[in-house]
Short mmCIF file of C-alpha atoms in Angstrom, two decimals:
data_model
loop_
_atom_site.label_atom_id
_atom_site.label_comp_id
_atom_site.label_asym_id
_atom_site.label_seq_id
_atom_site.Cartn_x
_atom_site.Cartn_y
_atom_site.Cartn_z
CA UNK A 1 18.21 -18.21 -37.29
CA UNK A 2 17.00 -15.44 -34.82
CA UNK A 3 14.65 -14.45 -32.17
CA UNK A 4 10.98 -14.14 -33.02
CA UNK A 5 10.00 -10.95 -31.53
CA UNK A 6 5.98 -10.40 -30.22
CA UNK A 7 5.15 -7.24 -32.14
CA UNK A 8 1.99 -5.31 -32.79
CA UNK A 9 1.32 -7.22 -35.89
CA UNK A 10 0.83 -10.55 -33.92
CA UNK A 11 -2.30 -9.56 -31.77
CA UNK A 12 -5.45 -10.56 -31.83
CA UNK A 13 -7.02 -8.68 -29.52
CA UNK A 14 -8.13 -11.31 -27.22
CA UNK A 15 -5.70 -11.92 -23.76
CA UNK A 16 -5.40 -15.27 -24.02
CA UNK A 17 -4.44 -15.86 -27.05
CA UNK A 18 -2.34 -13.19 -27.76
CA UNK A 19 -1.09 -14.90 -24.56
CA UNK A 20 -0.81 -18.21 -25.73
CA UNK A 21 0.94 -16.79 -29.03
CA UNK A 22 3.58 -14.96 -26.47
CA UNK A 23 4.58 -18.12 -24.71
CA UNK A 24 4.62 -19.94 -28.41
CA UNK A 25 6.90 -17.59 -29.67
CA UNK A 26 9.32 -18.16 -26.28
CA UNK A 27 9.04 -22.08 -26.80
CA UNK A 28 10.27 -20.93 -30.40
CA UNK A 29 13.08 -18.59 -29.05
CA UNK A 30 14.20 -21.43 -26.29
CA UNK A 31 14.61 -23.76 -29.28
CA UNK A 32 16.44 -21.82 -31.38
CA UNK A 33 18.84 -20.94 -28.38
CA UNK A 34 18.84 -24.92 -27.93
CA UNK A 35 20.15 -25.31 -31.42
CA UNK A 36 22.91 -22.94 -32.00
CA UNK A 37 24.38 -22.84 -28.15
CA UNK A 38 28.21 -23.45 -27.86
CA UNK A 39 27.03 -27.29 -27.66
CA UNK A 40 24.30 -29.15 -30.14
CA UNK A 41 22.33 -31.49 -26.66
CA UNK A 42 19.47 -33.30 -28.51
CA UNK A 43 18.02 -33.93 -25.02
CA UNK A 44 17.17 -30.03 -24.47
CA UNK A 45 16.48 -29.73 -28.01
CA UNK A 46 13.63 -32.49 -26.95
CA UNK A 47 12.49 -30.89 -23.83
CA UNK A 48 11.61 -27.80 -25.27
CA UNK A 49 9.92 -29.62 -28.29
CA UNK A 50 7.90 -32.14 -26.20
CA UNK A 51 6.88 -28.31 -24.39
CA UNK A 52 6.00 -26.72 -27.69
CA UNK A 53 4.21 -29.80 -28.83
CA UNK A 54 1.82 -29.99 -26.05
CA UNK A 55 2.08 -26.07 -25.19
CA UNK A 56 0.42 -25.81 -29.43
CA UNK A 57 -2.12 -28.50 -28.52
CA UNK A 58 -3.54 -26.77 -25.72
CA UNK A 59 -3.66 -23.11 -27.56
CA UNK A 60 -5.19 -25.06 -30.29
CA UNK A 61 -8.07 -26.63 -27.95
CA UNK A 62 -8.36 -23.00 -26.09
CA UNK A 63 -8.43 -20.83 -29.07
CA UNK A 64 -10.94 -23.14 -30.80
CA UNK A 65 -13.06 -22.89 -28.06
CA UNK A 66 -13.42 -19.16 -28.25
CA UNK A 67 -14.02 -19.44 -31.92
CA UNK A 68 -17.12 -21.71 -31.14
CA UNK A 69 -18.19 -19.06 -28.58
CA UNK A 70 -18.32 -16.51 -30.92
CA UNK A 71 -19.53 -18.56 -33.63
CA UNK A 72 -16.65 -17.92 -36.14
CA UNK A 73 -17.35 -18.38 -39.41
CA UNK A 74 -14.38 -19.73 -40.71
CA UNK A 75 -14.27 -22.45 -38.17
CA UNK A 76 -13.93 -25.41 -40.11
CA UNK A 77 -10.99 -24.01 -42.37
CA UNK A 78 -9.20 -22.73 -39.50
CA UNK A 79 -9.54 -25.83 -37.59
CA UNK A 80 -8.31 -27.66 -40.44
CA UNK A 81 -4.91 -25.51 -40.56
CA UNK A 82 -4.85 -26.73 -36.87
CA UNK A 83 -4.98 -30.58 -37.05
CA UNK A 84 -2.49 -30.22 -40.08
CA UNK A 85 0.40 -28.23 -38.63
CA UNK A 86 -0.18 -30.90 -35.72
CA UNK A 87 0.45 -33.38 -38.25
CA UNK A 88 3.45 -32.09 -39.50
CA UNK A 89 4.98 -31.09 -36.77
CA UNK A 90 4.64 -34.81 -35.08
CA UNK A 91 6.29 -35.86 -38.23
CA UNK A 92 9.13 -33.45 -38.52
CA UNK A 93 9.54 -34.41 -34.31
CA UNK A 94 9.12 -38.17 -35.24
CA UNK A 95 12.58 -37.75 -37.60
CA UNK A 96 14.19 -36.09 -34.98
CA UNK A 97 13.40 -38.72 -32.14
CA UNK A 98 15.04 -41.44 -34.40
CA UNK A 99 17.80 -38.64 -35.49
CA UNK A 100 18.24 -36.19 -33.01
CA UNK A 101 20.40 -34.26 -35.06
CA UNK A 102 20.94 -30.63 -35.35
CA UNK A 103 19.57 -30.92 -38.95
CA UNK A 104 16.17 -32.24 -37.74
CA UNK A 105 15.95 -29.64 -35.24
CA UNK A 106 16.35 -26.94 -37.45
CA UNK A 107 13.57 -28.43 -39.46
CA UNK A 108 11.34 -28.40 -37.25
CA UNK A 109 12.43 -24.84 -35.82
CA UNK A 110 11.49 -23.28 -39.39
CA UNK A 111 8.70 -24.68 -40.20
CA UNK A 112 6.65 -23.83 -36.50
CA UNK A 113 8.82 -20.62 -36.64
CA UNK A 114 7.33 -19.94 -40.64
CA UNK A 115 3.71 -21.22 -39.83
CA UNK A 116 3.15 -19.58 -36.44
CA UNK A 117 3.87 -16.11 -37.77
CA UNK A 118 2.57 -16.75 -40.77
CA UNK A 119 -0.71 -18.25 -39.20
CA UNK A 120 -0.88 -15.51 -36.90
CA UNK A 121 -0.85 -12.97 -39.19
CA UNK A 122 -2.97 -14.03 -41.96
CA UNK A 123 -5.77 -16.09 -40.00
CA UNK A 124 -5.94 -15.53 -36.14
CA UNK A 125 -6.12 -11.66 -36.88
CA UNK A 126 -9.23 -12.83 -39.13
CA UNK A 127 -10.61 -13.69 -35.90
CA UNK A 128 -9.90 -9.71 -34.21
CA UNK A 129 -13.41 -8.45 -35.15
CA UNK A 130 -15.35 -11.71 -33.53
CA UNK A 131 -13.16 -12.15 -30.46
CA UNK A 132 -11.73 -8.65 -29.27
CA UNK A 133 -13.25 -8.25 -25.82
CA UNK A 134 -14.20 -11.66 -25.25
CA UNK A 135 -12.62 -13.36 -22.02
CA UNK A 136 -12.25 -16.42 -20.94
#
């Protein structure tokens, strides 16, 4: 697979987020290293996803908020691409708790590895011109 790198691209502008999107991206990179070590151990490959899972949720909840502050006008819709990543992602890490294979982990590493980036890049920059200079 490969290491996700934080470039340019990626920020938004606003330090916690682009913070939050950092420490996503090393949940990512942890996994990855989880999956192709010397040894496959489904119980690392777990700790670091039970870490991204909740690390996403709270990102979601923070990064929503700040849309509310600034009134975002895309809200809805982005909030919507929230709650369904979420989704998938509890089913992709459903299939690997009952088969904590290397398989399952690898499907779970491309699709948050594919949506984050992609979701960073195409949406939360959406959000540079409402939330640059906003702290919270």
């Amino acid at each position: 697979m490969g290491v996700i790198s934080w470039r340019r691209q990626l920020s938004v502008g606003q330090p916690s987020i682009d913070e939050d999107h950092k420490h996503l991206i090393e949940y990512l990179n942890e996994l990855d290293a989880a999956m192709n070590g010397r040894v496959f151990s489904p119980v690392r490959v777990a700790k670091i996803l039970m870490k991204l899972l909740e690390y996403t949720q709270q990102h979601f909840a923070r990064e929503e908020k700040i849309m509310q502050k600034v009134h975002y006008p895309k809200f809805d819709e982005h909030v919507h691409q929230h709650h369904e990543a979420v989704r998938i992602l509890s089913e992709l890490s459903d299939a690997f708790t009952k088969e904590p294979n290397h398989q399952n982990a690898e499907r779970i590493y491309k699709f948050t590895a594919k949506w984050l980036v992609n979701h960073i890049i195409m949406q939360d920059t959406l959000l540079t011109p409402y939330v640059r200079g906003v702290w919270m």
